[in-house]
Amino acid sequence: MNILYFELLKLRKKSRGWLGPILVFILIMTAFPLTVEFLNEDLEQAFFSILWIAVLLVMMLATEDIFLEDYNDGSLEQLVIHTESLSFVIGVKILIYWALIGIPVSLIGSIYCLGITSSFEMALLIFPVLLISSYIFLNLFCFGNSLTLTKGSVLGTLITMPLLLPLLVVLGKVVIAINLGLNYFDFLILLLGVLSIIIVIIPLIISFVIRAHLE
Amino acid sequence: MNILYFELLKLRKKSRGWLGPILVFILIMTAFPLTVEFLNEDLEQAFFSILWIAVLLVMMLATEDIFLEDYNDGSLEQLVIHTESLSFVIGVKILIYWALIGIPVSLIGSIYCLGITSSFEMALLIFPVLLISSYIFLNLFCFGNSLTLTKGSVLGTLITMPLLLPLLVVLGKVVIAINLGLNYFDFLILLLGVLSIIIVIIPLIISFVIRAHLE
Amino acid sequence: MTMTYLIKAENLSYKINEKKLFQNISFEVNSNSAIHITGSNGSGKTTLLRIILGISKPTRGTVETNLTSGMCYLGHKNALKQYLTVEDNLILQSIQHNKALDTLLKDIDLYDKLDVVVSNLSFGQQKKIALLKVFLNESELLVLDEPCVGLDGKAQNFLTSFLQEELAKNKSIIFSSHINLNLDAKSINLDN
Amino acid sequence: MTMTYLIKAENLSYKINEKKLFQNISFEVNSNSAIHITGSNGSGKTTLLRIILGISKPTRGTVETNLTSGMCYLGHKNALKQYLTVEDNLILQSIQHNKALDTLLKDIDLYDKLDVVVSNLSFGQQKKIALLKVFLNESELLVLDEPCVGLDGKAQNFLTSFLQEELAKNKSIIFSSHINLNLDAKSINLDN
Amino acid sequence: MIKKFIHQFASPKTYLKQVDRAYSYIFFTSLSIYLIAIFWGLFLTPEDFVQGHSYRIIYLHVPASFISQSLYLGMAFASAIFLIWKVKLSAYLVRSIAPIGAMTTFIALVSGSIWGIPTWGTWWAWDARIISTLILFIMYLGLISLHDSFTNNEKADKFLAILVLVGSVNIPIIKMSVEWWSTLHQSASITITQKPAIDPSMLYPLFASAIGFTGLVVCLVILSSKFHILDRERNKSWVKDYV
Ligand code: HEM
Ligand SMILES: Nc1ncnc2c1ncn2[C@@H]1O[C@H](COP(=O)(O)OP(=O)(O)OP(=O)(O)O)[C@@H](O)[C@H]1O
Ligand SMILES: Nc1ncnc2c1ncn2[C@@H]1O[C@H](COP(=O)(O)OP(=O)(O)OP(=O)(O)O)[C@@H](O)[C@H]1O
Ligand SMILES: [Mg+2]
Ligand SMILES: [Mg+2]
């Protein structure tokens, strides 16, 4: 489990890598009520829209050079030479990003949710959704960025966004489901299902892609 | 005016630098109606909130490594050695980023505005506001990034955030002003005033900061 | 009775965009032997080493390996994190802080730089830090791509004598270099 | 009658974190002369060159310059954009496409690489591209920080003979190098 | 076994030969079918009760929308073959289908937008089906730019195939978008399980136009793949003979 320690060590010093995205998240969530004078219900309506987009953007920011730095300085080569299971390492790496960025963002998001909707239940229900969706976003962005490793993150974004939009739609549905007291758990299970597939497959695909890049 | 041509050449090939942010903008604006099932009026309310935040984010993305790349590959050193007026070069550089990212984003933003509010007047009035605010955002983010050139840290974001929030508030007011048919031009002149100060001072400060970094 | 080889390359050819870089390179690396890959800039030395490492695939030919304890590779890029201190970088490369490391650091004049951020080190000092991994390796094959770029005379001598010792310890070395390393090595030239 | 100098450095000292890097370095660069700065890794060669260029400030001492046509600098970092082709990089460095360039490119075996993206070039080839700026410069003073790192023998010889020609043309050169360049140069050693 | 068979059969050379033979047949039959369908649809069917004449754009809109998704499925299929059996031809096909797919998706979007003006009173709506079609369009653009961003074609093929496969999860979502979300847009009026919710007098020409349009698009794919193959294999000896 050295890789876990190594990644943490790197991120600790590179606060831009994890604190940055979290700060951006806070910035967005703080700024949006400022931008328009909302009535209270409107605020609530817009809140979730902003919330999901903010989560998406933050995960995008967080993963922007998740592999690029290692590629540029030659660490990725070393990794490919020295590790048996590249996909495992990649899985762990994504996990750490999630732990350092996904979890705080989910927490902060729930707190904002509490602040805006004043509904403790809502905040509680939204928290696991945030956790899962941030993890899915992270995985997908990592996939896009691995494909376009040397080509810059635009292409990465262009490629990943279509993969994400369906998830956004589902997230919109979840909010409605919570509001109406409907099948919230069905959605949660759906998301969990998607996550469990992604968590296994994406690192495998990424490791394949990275090997192909170095070739 | 070689610098103009050079920057354009670089950006042309590095679509990440300019096409990327524009794409992200489009994707945010396209994705947000998906995230919640809005009624049409709600959509309009949330729209401006999303718009300003999207513009802010996009300018942040665009400037992320506006100096870092040149610093890392040694071009910045060469620039300092060979140019008399570093601050002029920096001013031009920001201008180009604005032309390539700020203007398209403002245009696209206005078009979305037309699409969502169905008000031609609104779109027309919002366009100059977008132009000016994107330029201001760009300048401020460039400043923040120059400060934290080598640190790979969030310091830039932290420093610029307090500078940006008042601007966001003003932008929120502008929308209300347009909606109510009130002192829109006062706001426009206010923004122009801020811009004209920033446009002169920021490049000077940045050039100073960069020299200090290289020392 | 066949002699065991560590690496056996047969008829390696490499093409880029339909242009041949090198053709029909064959060699064997046995324990206790060094191979010096020479050739002008862009002749494919780095490419060949990467093929041996298994990162790149040759257009034609095969590489068979017979290693028990892996290889140690240092390329043009030195895999250091510029924003971390020397100490943190050593940790990242799983180098334990022990006596051997201390004496090494003294030998290469970097003992007092442990807590300096790598980006503040000079070009040659960075290369030296990257070489630490090589100096402390425990693998039987060293693959070094121009290891003495940027090193001063003293460090070059240190490297050469280190490599000689390694050979004496029955290890094997494949390296590319434009500078002559005073090593008893079979040389393979990639220019045609 | 005083002789005119291009650069006159007097009593340069440089401290980092209260530790002396070098002390009391004085020299003059006159036209038609070369200065070779030597010293072990981390002895301050790059720092000294950057002081001469005016990028860094010495802790003590002064540098007076007397240049009419500027300097041409090539450091460890080669100021190439990895994602652009060689051709675009030349444009960025204001190098016109003309006969001189063509013959140069042929001399250093890069004529067929004009439309290759720099990141696809080998280490030495990238250095050569960076040196093109030096080969085509029109300034009276060349400041070169280890210009032959990674170059093959042929390119090194080419560089040496180019520098000799430049000297013959009344230009001046300050360079640092661990490799001996066979140039008639006054050397300044930074080790103490 | 399978591998050997595929490799022999699916050499670009044989592919081009076969396709050259079939091309003109496909082109002329599908062209005539499409022309007949359009003539039928435009002149021989009655005016729609609600929509008036404007509904007749259906003969462009529906086939284009349908094909744009089918092409993606085709790409996904070819990508899988490429990644599993390393059949070069499928990689070529994937790359050649992408721009055609982008084109048909674009036609679907534009024809839909035009249709929206008389029927919905707006040319654009933030509706699931429309957005998902837009997403499909973006996906096609992404695929093309990904492939083009690499100078090394072999790498590009691999990455393209992976992306196509990963992206194919979106296809069912696009397909089902109308059922899953309440939208402005029509849901499928022709399903296998239910009786068509459309008048037969419109249905038959619609069918015919779909078939004709498909044939025409196939012709485009053939042309595009021919260009692509000749370009990619331009250094092979057979290409010199072929040209
Ligand atoms: C930009 C706007 C539009 C887009 C992107 C769009 C997209 C699509 C798509 C993707 C299909 C599905 C084809 C299939 O499932 O195989 C479709 C079918 C259809 N569209 Fe649209 N559409 C748009 C506007 C319209 C408008 C304005 C109308 C008419 C009021 C319309 C009427 C239909 C009909 C009747 C079908 C056939 C449904 C079926 O039988 O499956 N569409 N469209
Ligand atoms: N996409 C490409 N297009 C054209 N040429 C390429 C491409 N990719 C690599 N090359 C060429 O392949 C060769 C790679 O050589 P390699 O890096 O192995 O050289 P080397 O022998 O290590 O040189 P050096 O001594 O400079 O390190 C170079 O000549 C480079 O120009
Ligand atoms: N922040 C810092 N803390 C400690 N030491 C520093 C710091 N910044 C620079 N140094 C030291 O200053 C010196 C800079 O040397 P410089 O880069 O000029 O060396 P050089 O002679 O060019 O060496 P090389 O031959 O390796 O290129 C190095 O010894 C480096 O360790
Ligand atoms: Mg090399
Ligand atoms: Mg140096």
Short mmCIF file of N, CA and C in Angstrom, two decimals, chain A residues 71 140 143 146-151 155 158-159 161-166 169-170 173 202 205 208-210 212-215, chain E residues 83 131 135-136 138-139 141-143 145-146 149-152 155 158-160 162-163 166-170 173 180-182:
data_model
loop_
_atom_site.label_atom_id
_atom_site.label_comp_id
_atom_site.label_asym_id
_atom_site.label_seq_id
_atom_site.Cartn_x
_atom_site.Cartn_y
_atom_site.Cartn_z
N TYR A 71 3.39 11.81 -16.27
CA TYR A 71 3.86 11.51 -17.62
C TYR A 71 5.03 12.41 -17.98
N LEU A 140 -14.71 9.08 -14.45
CA LEU A 140 -14.91 9.38 -15.86
C LEU A 140 -13.93 10.44 -16.35
N PHE A 143 -10.66 8.91 -16.92
CA PHE A 143 -10.66 8.17 -18.18
C PHE A 143 -10.42 9.12 -19.35
N SER A 146 -6.90 10.40 -19.38
CA SER A 146 -5.90 9.42 -19.76
C SER A 146 -5.87 9.28 -21.29
N LEU A 147 -7.04 9.32 -21.90
CA LEU A 147 -7.08 9.19 -23.36
C LEU A 147 -6.33 10.33 -24.03
N THR A 148 -6.48 11.51 -23.47
CA THR A 148 -5.92 12.68 -24.13
C THR A 148 -4.69 13.19 -23.39
N LEU A 149 -4.00 12.27 -22.77
CA LEU A 149 -2.89 12.59 -21.89
C LEU A 149 -2.05 13.77 -22.36
N THR A 150 -1.51 13.63 -23.57
CA THR A 150 -0.58 14.65 -24.02
C THR A 150 -1.27 15.74 -24.79
N LYS A 151 -2.55 15.57 -25.03
CA LYS A 151 -3.22 16.47 -25.95
C LYS A 151 -3.95 17.60 -25.27
N LEU A 155 -9.69 18.46 -24.97
CA LEU A 155 -10.16 17.28 -25.65
C LEU A 155 -10.70 16.33 -24.60
N LEU A 158 -14.08 17.52 -23.71
CA LEU A 158 -14.99 17.27 -24.83
C LEU A 158 -15.42 15.81 -24.84
N ILE A 159 -14.47 14.96 -24.57
CA ILE A 159 -14.75 13.53 -24.63
C ILE A 159 -15.56 13.06 -23.43
N MET A 161 -17.51 14.88 -21.27
CA MET A 161 -18.81 15.50 -20.98
C MET A 161 -19.99 14.66 -21.44
N PRO A 162 -19.98 14.18 -22.68
CA PRO A 162 -21.13 13.38 -23.08
C PRO A 162 -21.36 12.18 -22.18
N LEU A 163 -20.27 11.67 -21.62
CA LEU A 163 -20.43 10.52 -20.73
C LEU A 163 -21.08 10.92 -19.41
N LEU A 164 -20.93 12.20 -19.08
CA LEU A 164 -21.40 12.65 -17.78
C LEU A 164 -22.85 13.12 -17.78
N LEU A 165 -23.27 13.64 -18.92
CA LEU A 165 -24.58 14.28 -18.94
C LEU A 165 -25.71 13.36 -18.47
N PRO A 166 -25.72 12.11 -18.90
CA PRO A 166 -26.78 11.24 -18.39
C PRO A 166 -26.81 11.20 -16.86
N VAL A 169 -28.52 14.13 -15.49
CA VAL A 169 -29.97 14.01 -15.57
C VAL A 169 -30.50 13.19 -14.39
N VAL A 170 -29.81 12.08 -14.13
CA VAL A 170 -30.23 11.24 -13.00
C VAL A 170 -30.18 12.05 -11.70
N LYS A 173 -33.10 14.07 -11.27
CA LYS A 173 -34.24 13.24 -10.86
C LYS A 173 -34.21 12.93 -9.38
N ILE A 202 -13.03 1.14 -15.09
CA ILE A 202 -12.28 2.32 -15.52
C ILE A 202 -10.78 2.19 -15.25
N ILE A 205 -9.28 0.07 -17.93
CA ILE A 205 -9.19 0.76 -19.23
C ILE A 205 -8.08 1.79 -19.20
N PHE A 208 -4.67 0.33 -19.55
CA PHE A 208 -4.45 -0.05 -20.95
C PHE A 208 -4.09 1.17 -21.79
N VAL A 209 -4.85 2.23 -21.59
CA VAL A 209 -4.62 3.45 -22.36
C VAL A 209 -3.24 4.04 -22.08
N ILE A 210 -2.86 4.02 -20.82
CA ILE A 210 -1.57 4.62 -20.46
C ILE A 210 -0.42 3.83 -21.05
N ALA A 212 -0.53 2.20 -23.73
CA ALA A 212 -0.52 2.51 -25.16
C ALA A 212 0.13 3.88 -25.41
N HIS A 213 -0.10 4.81 -24.49
CA HIS A 213 0.48 6.14 -24.66
C HIS A 213 1.99 6.10 -24.62
N LEU A 214 2.52 5.32 -23.71
CA LEU A 214 3.96 5.33 -23.50
C LEU A 214 4.68 4.60 -24.62
N GLU A 215 3.94 3.79 -25.30
CA GLU A 215 4.55 2.92 -26.31
C GLU A 215 5.41 3.69 -27.29
N LEU E 83 -10.64 -4.26 -31.27
CA LEU E 83 -9.88 -4.45 -30.03
C LEU E 83 -9.67 -5.94 -29.74
N ILE E 131 -31.62 17.22 -26.23
CA ILE E 131 -30.30 17.35 -25.62
C ILE E 131 -29.49 16.08 -25.85
N ILE E 135 -25.97 15.68 -27.49
CA ILE E 135 -24.85 14.96 -26.87
C ILE E 135 -24.23 14.00 -27.87
N LEU E 136 -25.08 13.32 -28.60
CA LEU E 136 -24.57 12.39 -29.61
C LEU E 136 -23.70 13.13 -30.61
N ILE E 138 -22.05 15.91 -30.08
CA ILE E 138 -20.78 16.24 -29.42
C ILE E 138 -19.88 15.01 -29.34
N MET E 139 -20.50 13.87 -29.09
CA MET E 139 -19.71 12.64 -29.03
C MET E 139 -19.01 12.38 -30.35
N LEU E 141 -18.19 14.55 -32.59
CA LEU E 141 -17.10 15.52 -32.74
C LEU E 141 -15.90 15.13 -31.89
N GLY E 142 -16.17 14.69 -30.68
CA GLY E 142 -15.10 14.27 -29.78
C GLY E 142 -14.31 13.12 -30.38
N LEU E 143 -15.03 12.16 -30.96
CA LEU E 143 -14.35 11.01 -31.56
C LEU E 143 -13.43 11.46 -32.68
N SER E 145 -12.15 14.44 -33.20
CA SER E 145 -10.98 15.23 -32.76
C SER E 145 -9.97 14.37 -32.03
N LEU E 146 -10.46 13.37 -31.32
CA LEU E 146 -9.50 12.49 -30.63
C LEU E 146 -8.59 11.82 -31.64
N SER E 149 -6.11 14.11 -33.27
CA SER E 149 -5.10 14.78 -32.45
C SER E 149 -3.83 13.95 -32.35
N PHE E 150 -3.87 12.73 -32.84
CA PHE E 150 -2.66 11.91 -32.77
C PHE E 150 -1.98 11.83 -34.13
N THR E 151 -0.65 11.98 -34.11
CA THR E 151 0.07 11.79 -35.36
C THR E 151 0.31 10.31 -35.62
N ASN E 152 0.30 9.56 -34.54
CA ASN E 152 0.52 8.13 -34.68
C ASN E 152 -0.83 7.42 -34.86
N LYS E 155 -1.92 4.32 -32.57
CA LYS E 155 -2.39 4.73 -31.25
C LYS E 155 -3.79 5.31 -31.36
N LYS E 158 -6.53 2.79 -31.57
CA LYS E 158 -6.80 2.12 -30.30
C LYS E 158 -7.66 3.01 -29.41
N PHE E 159 -7.22 4.26 -29.27
CA PHE E 159 -7.93 5.16 -28.36
C PHE E 159 -9.35 5.42 -28.84
N LEU E 160 -9.48 5.57 -30.15
CA LEU E 160 -10.80 5.81 -30.70
C LEU E 160 -11.73 4.65 -30.37
N ILE E 162 -11.58 2.49 -27.99
CA ILE E 162 -11.92 2.46 -26.56
C ILE E 162 -13.01 3.49 -26.25
N LEU E 163 -12.82 4.68 -26.78
CA LEU E 163 -13.78 5.73 -26.49
C LEU E 163 -15.16 5.40 -27.05
N VAL E 166 -16.72 2.84 -24.69
CA VAL E 166 -17.15 3.44 -23.42
C VAL E 166 -18.36 4.34 -23.65
N GLY E 167 -18.32 5.09 -24.74
CA GLY E 167 -19.40 6.03 -25.01
C GLY E 167 -20.70 5.35 -25.40
N SER E 168 -20.62 4.08 -25.80
CA SER E 168 -21.84 3.43 -26.27
C SER E 168 -22.85 3.24 -25.15
N VAL E 169 -22.44 3.41 -23.90
CA VAL E 169 -23.43 3.33 -22.82
C VAL E 169 -24.48 4.42 -22.97
N ASN E 170 -24.13 5.45 -23.70
CA ASN E 170 -25.08 6.55 -23.88
C ASN E 170 -26.21 6.22 -24.84
N ILE E 173 -29.48 5.28 -23.45
CA ILE E 173 -30.05 6.43 -22.73
C ILE E 173 -30.69 7.40 -23.72
N TRP E 180 -38.27 7.93 -20.51
CA TRP E 180 -37.91 8.15 -19.12
C TRP E 180 -38.23 9.54 -18.62
N TRP E 181 -38.25 10.47 -19.52
CA TRP E 181 -38.52 11.83 -19.06
C TRP E 181 -39.71 12.41 -19.82
N SER E 182 -40.51 13.10 -19.10
CA SER E 182 -41.62 13.74 -19.78
C SER E 182 -41.05 14.86 -20.64
#
